[in-house]
Amino acid sequence: MRSSVKAANDNRNDELIGRTREVWQPRLGRDLSRDEAKQIAASLTGFFAVLAEWSRTDMPDPANDNGDEAATGDEDVRDER
């Protein structure tokens, strides 16, 4: 089982590197080595991971998050009947 998972991951990595070379070689105007393509793919993956993390931290908490604070902002309102 473990070897089939490794083989599947290797195939995906090979496809990613091949696609990276396919996209970037024309833009750079030269052939890319496998190692250069791996570095480009790793850099882009890291870049988008940072953007996703920033996006998650910038998102407001949902109003129904059941946190300790009231979501409506009415925590100081008192009923004085």
Tab-separated table of C-alpha atoms in Angstrom:
chain	number	residue	atom	x	y	z
A	1	MET	CA	0.000	0.000	0.000
A	2	ARG	CA	2.745	2.434	0.935
A	3	SER	CA	4.586	1.991	-2.357
A	4	SER	CA	1.426	2.715	-4.366
A	5	VAL	CA	0.925	5.979	-2.436
A	6	LYS	CA	4.553	6.941	-3.045
A	7	ALA	CA	4.187	6.107	-6.740
A	8	ALA	CA	1.051	8.265	-6.970
A	9	ASN	CA	2.836	11.160	-5.262
A	10	ASP	CA	5.836	10.757	-7.553
A	11	ASN	CA	3.525	10.838	-10.584
A	12	ARG	CA	1.850	14.026	-9.332
A	13	ASN	CA	5.228	15.630	-8.691
A	14	ASP	CA	6.421	14.642	-12.167
A	15	GLU	CA	3.247	16.114	-13.667
A	16	LEU	CA	3.679	19.334	-11.667
A	17	ILE	CA	7.310	19.700	-12.731
A	18	GLY	CA	6.431	18.949	-16.340
A	19	ARG	CA	3.621	21.488	-16.325
A	20	THR	CA	5.851	24.058	-14.621
A	21	ARG	CA	8.454	23.638	-17.351
A	22	GLU	CA	5.740	23.835	-20.011
A	23	VAL	CA	4.419	27.139	-18.631
A	24	TRP	CA	7.673	28.864	-17.676
A	25	GLN	CA	10.102	27.899	-20.461
A	26	PRO	CA	8.384	30.063	-23.105
A	27	ARG	CA	8.191	32.983	-20.695
A	28	LEU	CA	11.864	32.734	-19.814
A	29	GLY	CA	12.964	32.060	-23.374
A	30	ARG	CA	15.204	29.133	-22.414
A	31	ASP	CA	15.067	25.514	-21.319
A	32	LEU	CA	14.506	24.879	-17.637
A	33	SER	CA	16.176	22.070	-15.784
A	34	ARG	CA	14.105	19.774	-13.608
A	35	ASP	CA	15.641	21.361	-10.513
A	36	GLU	CA	14.785	24.882	-11.711
A	37	ALA	CA	11.195	23.800	-12.348
A	38	LYS	CA	11.004	22.238	-8.865
A	39	GLN	CA	12.255	25.495	-7.343
A	40	ILE	CA	9.701	27.564	-9.277
A	41	ALA	CA	6.871	25.230	-8.212
A	42	ALA	CA	8.000	25.339	-4.569
A	43	SER	CA	8.251	29.137	-4.623
A	44	LEU	CA	4.788	29.561	-6.121
A	45	THR	CA	3.295	27.067	-3.691
A	46	GLY	CA	4.820	28.972	-0.777
A	47	PHE	CA	3.659	32.313	-2.160
A	48	PHE	CA	0.045	31.185	-2.494
A	49	ALA	CA	0.146	29.525	0.932
A	50	VAL	CA	1.105	32.886	2.444
A	51	LEU	CA	-1.692	34.650	0.548
A	52	ALA	CA	-4.202	32.054	1.780
A	53	GLU	CA	-2.991	32.480	5.362
A	54	TRP	CA	-3.297	36.260	5.127
A	55	SER	CA	-6.777	35.891	3.684
A	56	ARG	CA	-7.849	33.655	6.574
A	57	THR	CA	-6.510	36.100	9.179
A	58	ASP	CA	-8.260	39.052	7.516
A	59	MET	CA	-11.668	37.364	7.515
A	60	PRO	CA	-14.036	38.572	10.243
A	61	ASP	CA	-15.335	36.027	12.720
A	62	PRO	CA	-18.816	34.802	11.867
A	63	ALA	CA	-21.640	36.291	13.950
A	64	ASN	CA	-22.708	32.857	15.168
A	65	ASP	CA	-19.300	31.680	16.361
A	66	ASN	CA	-20.630	31.131	19.940
A	67	GLY	CA	-17.716	33.053	21.411
A	68	ASP	CA	-17.712	34.616	24.851
A	69	GLU	CA	-18.621	38.071	23.584
A	70	ALA	CA	-22.060	38.953	22.280
A	71	ALA	CA	-22.096	39.115	18.514
A	72	THR	CA	-24.692	41.911	18.370
A	73	GLY	CA	-22.762	44.522	20.290
A	74	ASP	CA	-25.635	44.837	22.809
A	75	GLU	CA	-23.673	43.545	25.775
A	76	ASP	CA	-23.989	46.872	27.672
A	77	VAL	CA	-27.753	47.183	27.167
A	78	ARG	CA	-29.774	46.451	30.318
A	79	ASP	CA	-33.443	45.755	30.750
A	80	GLU	CA	-34.620	48.198	33.452
A	81	ARG	CA	-38.258	47.192	33.889
